[in-house]
Amino acid sequence: MAYSVRKWEAARRTFLVLTVGQVPEVLIAELQAEGLEVRSVRNNETLPMWQSTYIRKPKHVGDWFSDRGLKRSFAQLAAWTLTEFERVVILDGDTLMLRSCDELFRLPTLLAAAPEMHRDQEDIGNLDREGRTYLLNAGVMFLRPNLFTFMRTKAMVATEHFRYLAEKIGVMGEANFQSLTDTYLAAENFWRVGSVLWDDQGRFEGCLIRGTSVRSARNIITAWKATGKIHCLLPIDYNFCADFPHVFFSSWDFLTHEKGRKNTSSVNEANQRQRKSLMRETVKWYRDMGWLRGTPKIVHFPGHLRKPWQRWLPLARSPWDELWWQAHDAMCAAQKAPCRLSCEVWV
């Protein structure tokens, strides 16, 4: 991921690797040799995760932290404390940059993130034209570090109502960083508007009004208005989830919108229709809504056992996986540190 960012960025910026738990010194030295700054998240920079209390978590769902011998925490909250920087872009380790995204650092808003494509994390809020509020996906997030936001979140977590809502819109009944962020924005009465707009030179123009996709003077919240308690959505070009569940449920979402049917019939139709045709229609729908502007700039591989490095056999790779492996091979050829992903294949 870091290699792909360095390849495409126009200006050399500080690249922080935030870590939790013990990291071997040899790995830290290798990251630093590549120009990356390794910083361990301290206890006072984050919050411990609580056990699901109000929403029952399915028994089959594992625990990412305990599986790795780590204390459960909202580690990404530490980004709010990075006040030595004016702007920060958070990238999950399972993302890959395919084109320059320097325009993200020109946003004036407090934060911006792409909408969650996965139906499991959708909040029926009746706030937009289609009667649905899509939550945020924190795989790629822009924010302006702010200690007040961190301290307010910390205070709100102490209340039962806040914890209940964070669990309700979390993953399988478990609060995570993105559900924590969404709950905070709602509790603080932030106005969620539509997608960010940039001009041809990458300068921030404003944000679309919620529920609109047409670029016109009356549909744009201009730059000088897009401050304070307003936050914009990033187009999914900046956080394109390439795993099967997200692609499938996006098509399900499209069919539900198109047919006005109940979810079960849409699932059945999604299974039966020709997949390439259905995905093309879904992409067109995203573009009509203003969510997708062009070809993806950042690809995201979320989920357990859905990572490109877990599909080392070429036959098992998707075209998106192939792009990751191409970047991996180019990185291995260019860097001084040893490349640890090496697989022997019987032919």
XYZ file of C-alpha atoms in Angstrom:
347
model
C 0.000 0.000 0.000
C 2.736 2.472 0.970
C 4.666 1.660 -2.200
C 1.634 2.436 -4.359
C 1.076 5.758 -2.534
C 4.719 6.777 -3.025
C 4.441 5.894 -6.702
C 1.497 8.223 -7.350
C 1.856 11.153 -4.935
C 2.929 14.420 -6.538
C 4.356 15.869 -3.317
C 6.437 13.883 -0.847
C 4.525 13.821 2.426
C 5.112 12.289 5.829
C 3.901 8.681 5.811
C 3.038 7.358 9.272
C 2.633 3.675 10.037
C 0.492 3.519 13.186
C 1.026 0.280 15.081
C -0.569 -1.454 18.075
C 1.255 -4.002 20.193
C 4.865 -5.086 19.780
C 6.447 -4.860 16.333
C 9.798 -6.612 15.727
C 12.694 -4.162 15.547
C 13.864 -5.645 12.251
C 10.519 -4.799 10.613
C 10.578 -1.262 12.020
C 14.090 -0.769 10.607
C 12.968 -1.990 7.176
C 9.964 0.364 7.127
C 12.140 3.287 8.193
C 14.670 2.439 5.483
C 11.874 2.969 2.960
C 11.169 6.453 4.343
C 8.172 5.493 6.495
C 7.784 6.753 10.059
C 6.643 4.079 12.523
C 4.632 5.310 15.490
C 3.131 3.163 18.222
C -0.363 4.197 19.340
C -0.299 5.111 23.023
C -3.137 4.350 25.444
C -4.052 8.025 25.854
C -4.424 8.393 22.068
C -7.166 5.828 21.660
C -10.036 4.099 23.476
C -10.428 0.472 24.547
C -13.178 -1.462 22.769
C -15.992 -2.645 24.963
C -17.619 -6.056 24.707
C -20.889 -6.010 22.762
C -23.576 -5.269 25.340
C -26.795 -4.289 23.575
C -26.597 -6.095 20.214
C -25.885 -9.823 20.363
C -22.783 -10.713 18.408
C -23.015 -14.027 16.453
C -20.994 -16.774 18.103
C -19.191 -17.725 14.886
C -17.670 -14.248 14.490
C -14.049 -14.183 15.624
C -12.086 -11.410 17.293
C -9.358 -9.799 15.194
C -7.508 -8.479 18.255
C -7.563 -11.557 20.491
C -6.548 -13.737 17.526
C -3.332 -11.680 17.418
C -2.825 -11.408 21.179
C -3.643 -7.671 21.227
C -5.818 -5.536 23.469
C -9.034 -4.504 21.733
C -9.003 -0.786 20.893
C -10.222 1.834 18.425
C -6.652 2.420 17.241
C -7.580 4.692 14.311
C -8.950 7.270 16.754
C -5.311 8.237 17.267
C -5.480 10.082 13.939
C -7.496 12.849 15.634
C -4.530 13.487 17.960
C -1.993 14.088 15.143
C -2.275 17.845 15.577
C 1.239 18.500 14.229
C -0.383 17.933 10.816
C -3.056 20.122 9.246
C -4.619 17.311 7.203
C -4.415 13.518 7.395
C -5.574 10.776 5.036
C -6.119 7.391 6.718
C -5.559 4.299 4.577
C -6.178 0.731 5.703
C -3.347 -1.691 5.030
C -5.554 -3.632 2.596
C -5.896 -0.737 0.133
C -4.009 -0.104 -3.114
C -3.626 3.272 -4.840
C -4.003 3.140 -8.628
C -3.899 6.871 -9.494
C -2.884 10.132 -7.864
C -5.129 11.240 -4.980
C -3.336 14.446 -3.928
C -6.624 16.351 -4.182
C -7.718 14.711 -0.927
C -5.361 17.069 0.921
C -7.219 20.119 -0.424
C -10.459 19.472 1.469
C -11.573 22.148 3.984
C -14.115 19.969 5.815
C -13.541 18.271 9.187
C -13.692 14.843 7.583
C -14.773 12.997 4.466
C -15.177 9.290 3.710
C -16.870 7.178 1.060
C -20.265 5.586 1.750
C -20.404 1.978 2.893
C -21.386 -0.207 -0.079
C -22.179 -3.264 2.044
C -25.869 -3.635 2.881
C -25.105 -5.199 6.285
C -24.002 -1.777 7.517
C -26.770 0.345 6.056
C -28.853 2.585 8.290
C -32.447 3.197 7.188
C -32.642 6.868 8.076
C -35.076 8.364 5.538
C -32.712 11.293 5.070
C -32.162 11.286 1.331
C -34.242 11.026 -1.790
C -34.178 7.247 -1.738
C -35.103 7.004 1.944
C -31.758 5.566 3.061
C -28.686 6.781 4.867
C -25.481 5.027 3.849
C -22.924 4.836 6.604
C -19.250 5.583 6.208
C -16.520 3.129 5.303
C -13.361 4.102 7.159
C -10.957 2.213 4.881
C -10.068 5.568 3.321
C -10.829 8.675 5.354
C -9.728 12.297 5.238
C -9.760 14.296 8.471
C -8.346 17.416 10.079
C -6.753 16.392 13.413
C -8.684 17.888 16.285
C -8.292 17.136 19.989
C -11.790 18.437 20.732
C -13.312 15.732 18.490
C -11.219 13.077 20.205
C -12.202 14.219 23.695
C -15.892 14.562 22.777
C -15.915 11.023 21.363
C -14.235 9.762 24.517
C -16.907 11.452 26.686
C -19.786 10.157 24.539
C -18.563 6.562 24.689
C -19.289 6.687 28.431
C -23.045 6.983 27.730
C -25.232 3.917 27.205
C -27.236 5.403 24.326
C -24.069 6.160 22.348
C -22.710 2.636 22.863
C -26.040 1.119 21.816
C -26.077 3.083 18.531
C -22.416 2.285 17.813
C -23.157 -1.432 18.217
C -26.374 -1.215 16.193
C -24.606 0.092 13.081
C -21.348 -1.768 13.678
C -20.188 -5.043 12.169
C -22.186 -8.015 13.384
C -23.250 -6.107 16.503
C -19.725 -4.991 17.348
C -18.731 -1.330 17.413
C -15.728 -0.373 15.279
C -14.000 2.856 14.262
C -16.410 3.658 11.450
C -19.551 3.025 13.513
C -18.010 5.088 16.313
C -17.372 7.935 13.857
C -20.868 7.730 12.362
C -22.483 7.756 15.800
C -20.400 10.760 16.834
C -21.419 12.720 13.709
C -25.102 12.013 14.331
C -24.852 12.879 18.037
C -23.126 16.197 17.222
C -25.759 17.040 14.563
C -23.354 17.159 11.631
C -25.048 17.692 8.280
C -24.131 14.880 5.895
C -24.155 16.111 2.314
C -23.337 14.502 -1.030
C -20.119 13.801 -2.903
C -17.067 16.051 -3.001
C -16.433 17.961 -6.228
C -13.054 18.990 -7.620
C -12.408 21.030 -10.758
C -10.143 19.939 -13.640
C -7.062 21.206 -11.762
C -7.955 19.218 -8.640
C -9.093 22.279 -6.668
C -11.954 21.812 -4.226
C -15.218 23.184 -5.649
C -17.681 22.137 -2.991
C -20.033 19.235 -2.271
C -23.240 18.128 -3.915
C -26.438 18.568 -1.946
C -27.637 15.265 -0.556
C -29.718 13.213 -2.988
C -28.526 15.098 -6.099
C -26.051 14.022 -8.762
C -26.279 16.897 -11.289
C -23.485 19.463 -11.119
C -25.317 22.807 -11.098
C -25.034 26.049 -9.122
C -28.089 25.318 -6.989
C -26.976 21.735 -6.222
C -23.500 22.607 -4.904
C -22.534 23.623 -1.385
C -19.606 25.891 -2.199
C -16.205 25.738 -0.532
C -16.806 28.609 1.874
C -19.994 26.932 3.140
C -18.481 23.447 3.470
C -16.989 24.088 6.894
C -18.271 23.809 10.440
C -20.742 21.013 11.074
C -20.852 19.762 7.483
C -19.143 16.697 6.154
C -19.042 15.480 2.570
C -18.915 11.979 1.134
C -15.994 10.874 -0.995
C -16.920 9.241 -4.316
C -16.320 5.500 -4.113
C -13.511 6.029 -6.643
C -11.414 6.606 -3.498
C -12.584 3.485 -1.678
C -13.722 0.911 -4.214
C -14.402 -2.324 -2.332
C -13.361 -5.154 -4.623
C -14.359 -8.169 -2.495
C -17.262 -10.392 -3.572
C -19.719 -9.519 -0.735
C -19.499 -5.797 -1.470
C -19.908 -6.337 -5.219
C -22.823 -8.736 -4.698
C -24.667 -6.572 -2.194
C -24.137 -3.499 -4.383
C -26.001 -5.333 -7.160
C -28.675 -6.389 -4.674
C -28.955 -2.752 -3.634
C -29.380 -1.686 -7.277
C -32.089 -4.278 -7.915
C -33.975 -3.225 -4.789
C -33.903 0.361 -6.036
C -34.781 -0.563 -9.630
C -37.638 -2.930 -8.940
C -38.927 -1.615 -5.643
C -39.133 -5.220 -4.496
C -38.468 -6.808 -1.144
C -34.868 -7.687 -0.436
C -35.360 -11.448 -0.744
C -36.617 -11.256 -4.324
C -33.714 -8.955 -5.188
C -31.249 -11.492 -3.798
C -32.831 -14.255 -5.872
C -32.678 -12.097 -8.994
C -29.069 -11.123 -8.269
C -28.214 -14.832 -8.185
C -30.060 -15.577 -11.422
C -29.158 -12.633 -13.665
C -26.093 -12.599 -15.896
C -23.431 -11.200 -13.600
C -21.425 -9.008 -15.983
C -24.575 -7.326 -17.258
C -25.854 -6.800 -13.714
C -22.556 -5.315 -12.532
C -22.477 -2.913 -15.502
C -25.978 -1.731 -14.611
C -24.930 -1.303 -10.985
C -21.907 0.792 -12.008
C -24.156 2.976 -14.193
C -26.487 3.462 -11.212
C -23.559 4.527 -9.016
C -22.528 7.039 -11.679
C -26.076 8.354 -12.018
C -26.137 8.918 -8.239
C -22.803 10.741 -8.386
C -21.081 8.160 -6.209
C -18.682 6.936 -8.913
C -16.979 9.479 -11.180
C -14.490 7.464 -13.193
C -12.324 4.404 -12.764
C -11.310 3.598 -9.159
C -8.363 5.485 -7.716
C -8.029 3.429 -4.530
C -9.084 -0.226 -4.341
C -9.993 -1.742 -0.972
C -9.912 -5.460 -0.097
C -11.911 -5.653 3.184
C -12.999 -8.737 5.053
C -11.562 -11.907 6.510
C -9.794 -14.217 4.003
C -10.452 -11.792 1.118
C -6.983 -10.295 0.775
C -4.938 -10.518 -2.455
C -1.956 -11.965 -0.553
C -4.190 -14.863 0.541
C -4.821 -15.712 -3.125
C -1.274 -16.421 -4.186
C -2.326 -19.026 -6.785
C -2.809 -17.110 -10.084
C -5.924 -19.126 -10.942
C -7.667 -17.859 -7.789
C -6.971 -14.156 -8.388
C -9.426 -11.553 -9.593
C -8.259 -8.773 -11.974
C -8.094 -6.470 -8.904
C -5.895 -9.051 -7.131
C -3.609 -9.074 -10.154
C -3.086 -5.309 -9.840
C -2.063 -5.810 -6.199
C 0.399 -8.547 -7.135
C 1.854 -6.382 -9.921
C 2.478 -3.609 -7.383
C 3.935 -6.167 -4.969
C 6.371 -7.520 -7.561
C 7.434 -3.992 -8.575
C 8.002 -3.147 -4.905
C 10.117 -6.253 -4.370
C 12.272 -5.361 -7.367
C 12.821 -1.805 -6.135
C 13.300 -2.081 -2.364
C 16.360 -3.076 -0.363
C 14.508 -4.988 2.348
C 13.732 -8.688 1.815
C 10.392 -9.499 0.191
C 8.697 -12.007 2.484
C 5.760 -13.115 0.336
C 7.277 -15.929 -1.629
C 5.331 -18.992 -2.762
C 6.435 -22.134 -4.558
C 3.869 -23.416 -7.044
C 3.696 -26.937 -8.453
C 3.135 -26.836 -12.199
